[in-house]
Amino acid sequence: MRGFLVRLVITALGLWVADAVLIGIGFDSTAALIVSALLLGVVNAVIRPIIFILTLPLTVLTLGLFILIVNGISLALVAALVPGFHIAGLWSATIGAIIVGLTSWAASTFIGGSGRIERMKRVEVTGRRIDG
């Protein structure tokens, strides 16, 4: 449960950053931001794989770049379902999805699967040579 809440906060942080950076994305309230983060997790888990499979030939043809558009479609779908969340168009949704993804990736590097903050430890090995 703790990991779920941490991921929800990370997604909400990414949406907030996208709102602050982009002109085409806006929230009317904090409640709309939190509901959007929750619904984005559900859409990414349930609907995004279906969209991905349906657009797989186009994704292969564009060498994977169409996945960015699929992420934008997912974010635009969330904006259509949440009343206080507004997106100007598909390009704003796609750039917003990139910002949310980068923010989530950066925050997730410090968060483990259980939701705890993890530190990277330096490991020293003596007595072995790598250069052969």
PDB file of C-alpha atoms in Angstrom:
ATOM      1  CA  MET A   1       0.000   0.000   0.000  1.00  0.00           C
ATOM      2  CA  ARG A   2       2.849   2.360   0.807  1.00  0.00           C
ATOM      3  CA  GLY A   3       4.455   1.746  -2.586  1.00  0.00           C
ATOM      4  CA  PHE A   4       1.164   2.524  -4.319  1.00  0.00           C
ATOM      5  CA  LEU A   5       0.818   5.825  -2.469  1.00  0.00           C
ATOM      6  CA  VAL A   6       4.404   6.797  -3.252  1.00  0.00           C
ATOM      7  CA  ARG A   7       3.849   6.062  -6.956  1.00  0.00           C
ATOM      8  CA  LEU A   8       0.636   8.104  -6.848  1.00  0.00           C
ATOM      9  CA  VAL A   9       2.524  11.056  -5.363  1.00  0.00           C
ATOM     10  CA  ILE A  10       5.271  10.697  -7.992  1.00  0.00           C
ATOM     11  CA  THR A  11       2.707  10.697 -10.807  1.00  0.00           C
ATOM     12  CA  ALA A  12       0.947  13.712  -9.275  1.00  0.00           C
ATOM     13  CA  LEU A  13       4.315  15.470  -9.065  1.00  0.00           C
ATOM     14  CA  GLY A  14       4.919  14.750 -12.754  1.00  0.00           C
ATOM     15  CA  LEU A  15       1.499  16.123 -13.679  1.00  0.00           C
ATOM     16  CA  TRP A  16       2.152  19.209 -11.562  1.00  0.00           C
ATOM     17  CA  VAL A  17       5.500  19.780 -13.324  1.00  0.00           C
ATOM     18  CA  ALA A  18       3.792  19.383 -16.706  1.00  0.00           C
ATOM     19  CA  ASP A  19       1.176  21.927 -15.607  1.00  0.00           C
ATOM     20  CA  ALA A  20       3.886  24.364 -14.510  1.00  0.00           C
ATOM     21  CA  VAL A  21       5.998  23.975 -17.662  1.00  0.00           C
ATOM     22  CA  LEU A  22       3.402  23.703 -20.434  1.00  0.00           C
ATOM     23  CA  ILE A  23       0.814  26.283 -21.373  1.00  0.00           C
ATOM     24  CA  GLY A  24      -1.572  23.685 -22.855  1.00  0.00           C
ATOM     25  CA  ILE A  25      -2.074  21.701 -19.632  1.00  0.00           C
ATOM     26  CA  GLY A  26      -4.025  22.986 -16.634  1.00  0.00           C
ATOM     27  CA  PHE A  27      -5.721  21.879 -13.422  1.00  0.00           C
ATOM     28  CA  ASP A  28      -8.594  23.665 -11.704  1.00  0.00           C
ATOM     29  CA  SER A  29      -7.864  22.217  -8.253  1.00  0.00           C
ATOM     30  CA  THR A  30      -5.553  19.967  -6.294  1.00  0.00           C
ATOM     31  CA  ALA A  31      -8.308  17.349  -6.132  1.00  0.00           C
ATOM     32  CA  ALA A  32      -8.396  17.226  -9.939  1.00  0.00           C
ATOM     33  CA  LEU A  33      -4.617  16.721  -9.922  1.00  0.00           C
ATOM     34  CA  ILE A  34      -4.810  13.791  -7.489  1.00  0.00           C
ATOM     35  CA  VAL A  35      -7.762  12.169  -9.283  1.00  0.00           C
ATOM     36  CA  SER A  36      -5.908  12.588 -12.593  1.00  0.00           C
ATOM     37  CA  ALA A  37      -2.808  10.893 -11.162  1.00  0.00           C
ATOM     38  CA  LEU A  38      -4.911   7.998  -9.881  1.00  0.00           C
ATOM     39  CA  LEU A  39      -6.811   7.625 -13.136  1.00  0.00           C
ATOM     40  CA  LEU A  40      -3.594   7.882 -15.174  1.00  0.00           C
ATOM     41  CA  GLY A  41      -2.265   4.865 -13.289  1.00  0.00           C
ATOM     42  CA  VAL A  42      -5.433   2.912 -14.106  1.00  0.00           C
ATOM     43  CA  VAL A  43      -5.371   3.973 -17.772  1.00  0.00           C
ATOM     44  CA  ASN A  44      -1.683   3.037 -18.079  1.00  0.00           C
ATOM     45  CA  ALA A  45      -2.367  -0.366 -16.541  1.00  0.00           C
ATOM     46  CA  VAL A  46      -5.559  -1.266 -18.420  1.00  0.00           C
ATOM     47  CA  ILE A  47      -6.191   0.780 -21.557  1.00  0.00           C
ATOM     48  CA  ARG A  48      -2.661   1.692 -22.709  1.00  0.00           C
ATOM     49  CA  PRO A  49      -1.666  -1.944 -23.448  1.00  0.00           C
ATOM     50  CA  ILE A  50      -4.759  -2.312 -25.647  1.00  0.00           C
ATOM     51  CA  ILE A  51      -3.915   0.896 -27.543  1.00  0.00           C
ATOM     52  CA  PHE A  52      -0.318  -0.283 -27.840  1.00  0.00           C
ATOM     53  CA  ILE A  53      -1.327  -3.620 -29.377  1.00  0.00           C
ATOM     54  CA  LEU A  54      -3.741  -1.957 -31.800  1.00  0.00           C
ATOM     55  CA  THR A  55      -1.064   0.490 -32.972  1.00  0.00           C
ATOM     56  CA  LEU A  56       1.805  -2.014 -32.999  1.00  0.00           C
ATOM     57  CA  PRO A  57       2.324  -1.952 -36.799  1.00  0.00           C
ATOM     58  CA  LEU A  58       2.576   1.845 -36.743  1.00  0.00           C
ATOM     59  CA  THR A  59       4.929   1.669 -33.756  1.00  0.00           C
ATOM     60  CA  VAL A  60       7.193  -0.771 -35.606  1.00  0.00           C
ATOM     61  CA  LEU A  61       7.056   1.384 -38.742  1.00  0.00           C
ATOM     62  CA  THR A  62       8.156   4.482 -36.788  1.00  0.00           C
ATOM     63  CA  LEU A  63      10.822   2.531 -34.890  1.00  0.00           C
ATOM     64  CA  GLY A  64       9.038   2.994 -31.570  1.00  0.00           C
ATOM     65  CA  LEU A  65       8.465   6.745 -31.723  1.00  0.00           C
ATOM     66  CA  PHE A  66       4.697   6.274 -31.940  1.00  0.00           C
ATOM     67  CA  ILE A  67       4.771   5.104 -28.310  1.00  0.00           C
ATOM     68  CA  LEU A  68       5.128   8.786 -27.388  1.00  0.00           C
ATOM     69  CA  ILE A  69       1.843   9.484 -29.182  1.00  0.00           C
ATOM     70  CA  VAL A  70       0.218   6.513 -27.413  1.00  0.00           C
ATOM     71  CA  ASN A  71       1.304   8.015 -24.072  1.00  0.00           C
ATOM     72  CA  GLY A  72      -0.172  11.344 -25.159  1.00  0.00           C
ATOM     73  CA  ILE A  73      -3.438   9.633 -26.079  1.00  0.00           C
ATOM     74  CA  SER A  74      -3.525   8.049 -22.612  1.00  0.00           C
ATOM     75  CA  LEU A  75      -3.024  11.441 -20.968  1.00  0.00           C
ATOM     76  CA  ALA A  76      -5.666  13.043 -23.213  1.00  0.00           C
ATOM     77  CA  LEU A  77      -8.097  10.262 -22.277  1.00  0.00           C
ATOM     78  CA  VAL A  78      -7.547  11.051 -18.595  1.00  0.00           C
ATOM     79  CA  ALA A  79      -8.145  14.742 -19.319  1.00  0.00           C
ATOM     80  CA  ALA A  80     -11.413  13.857 -21.055  1.00  0.00           C
ATOM     81  CA  LEU A  81     -12.583  11.860 -18.025  1.00  0.00           C
ATOM     82  CA  VAL A  82     -11.545  14.222 -15.199  1.00  0.00           C
ATOM     83  CA  PRO A  83     -13.620  17.444 -15.072  1.00  0.00           C
ATOM     84  CA  GLY A  84     -10.915  19.783 -13.692  1.00  0.00           C
ATOM     85  CA  PHE A  85      -8.093  18.651 -16.005  1.00  0.00           C
ATOM     86  CA  HIS A  86      -7.668  20.486 -19.331  1.00  0.00           C
ATOM     87  CA  ILE A  87      -5.351  19.748 -22.259  1.00  0.00           C
ATOM     88  CA  ALA A  88      -5.213  21.984 -25.347  1.00  0.00           C
ATOM     89  CA  GLY A  89      -4.406  19.287 -27.906  1.00  0.00           C
ATOM     90  CA  LEU A  90      -2.566  16.094 -28.759  1.00  0.00           C
ATOM     91  CA  TRP A  91       0.845  17.778 -28.923  1.00  0.00           C
ATOM     92  CA  SER A  92       0.387  19.253 -25.452  1.00  0.00           C
ATOM     93  CA  ALA A  93      -0.713  15.818 -24.235  1.00  0.00           C
ATOM     94  CA  THR A  94       2.306  14.134 -25.831  1.00  0.00           C
ATOM     95  CA  ILE A  95       4.818  16.615 -24.421  1.00  0.00           C
ATOM     96  CA  GLY A  96       3.025  16.429 -21.058  1.00  0.00           C
ATOM     97  CA  ALA A  97       3.280  12.626 -21.130  1.00  0.00           C
ATOM     98  CA  ILE A  98       7.018  12.929 -21.820  1.00  0.00           C
ATOM     99  CA  ILE A  99       7.402  15.286 -18.837  1.00  0.00           C
ATOM    100  CA  VAL A 100       5.366  12.978 -16.578  1.00  0.00           C
ATOM    101  CA  GLY A 101       7.424   9.996 -17.736  1.00  0.00           C
ATOM    102  CA  LEU A 102      10.751  11.733 -17.157  1.00  0.00           C
ATOM    103  CA  THR A 103       9.678  12.976 -13.732  1.00  0.00           C
ATOM    104  CA  SER A 104       8.459   9.507 -12.765  1.00  0.00           C
ATOM    105  CA  TRP A 105      11.666   7.919 -14.036  1.00  0.00           C
ATOM    106  CA  ALA A 106      13.849  10.383 -12.112  1.00  0.00           C
ATOM    107  CA  ALA A 107      11.898   9.927  -8.882  1.00  0.00           C
ATOM    108  CA  SER A 108      11.673   6.151  -9.273  1.00  0.00           C
ATOM    109  CA  THR A 109      15.444   5.796  -9.365  1.00  0.00           C
ATOM    110  CA  PHE A 110      15.458   6.624  -5.642  1.00  0.00           C
ATOM    111  CA  ILE A 111      12.338   4.650  -4.694  1.00  0.00           C
ATOM    112  CA  GLY A 112      12.336   0.874  -4.339  1.00  0.00           C
ATOM    113  CA  GLY A 113       9.476  -1.501  -5.066  1.00  0.00           C
ATOM    114  CA  SER A 114       8.209  -1.266  -1.499  1.00  0.00           C
ATOM    115  CA  GLY A 115       7.975   2.527  -1.613  1.00  0.00           C
ATOM    116  CA  ARG A 116      11.025   3.147   0.555  1.00  0.00           C
ATOM    117  CA  ILE A 117      13.774   5.550  -0.370  1.00  0.00           C
ATOM    118  CA  GLU A 118      16.895   3.609  -1.280  1.00  0.00           C
ATOM    119  CA  ARG A 119      20.458   4.796  -1.215  1.00  0.00           C
ATOM    120  CA  MET A 120      23.094   3.578  -3.583  1.00  0.00           C
ATOM    121  CA  LYS A 121      26.047   2.150  -1.738  1.00  0.00           C
ATOM    122  CA  ARG A 122      29.563   2.126  -3.052  1.00  0.00           C
ATOM    123  CA  VAL A 123      30.982  -1.361  -3.209  1.00  0.00           C
ATOM    124  CA  GLU A 124      34.734  -1.821  -3.259  1.00  0.00           C
ATOM    125  CA  VAL A 125      36.309  -5.030  -4.434  1.00  0.00           C
ATOM    126  CA  THR A 126      39.975  -5.594  -3.726  1.00  0.00           C
ATOM    127  CA  GLY A 127      42.284  -8.160  -5.185  1.00  0.00           C
ATOM    128  CA  ARG A 128      40.662  -8.400  -8.648  1.00  0.00           C
ATOM    129  CA  ARG A 129      41.808  -6.875 -11.894  1.00  0.00           C
ATOM    130  CA  ILE A 130      39.392  -6.063 -14.655  1.00  0.00           C
ATOM    131  CA  ASP A 131      41.864  -5.250 -17.426  1.00  0.00           C
ATOM    132  CA  GLY A 132      43.076  -8.836 -17.553  1.00  0.00           C
TER     133      GLY A 132
END
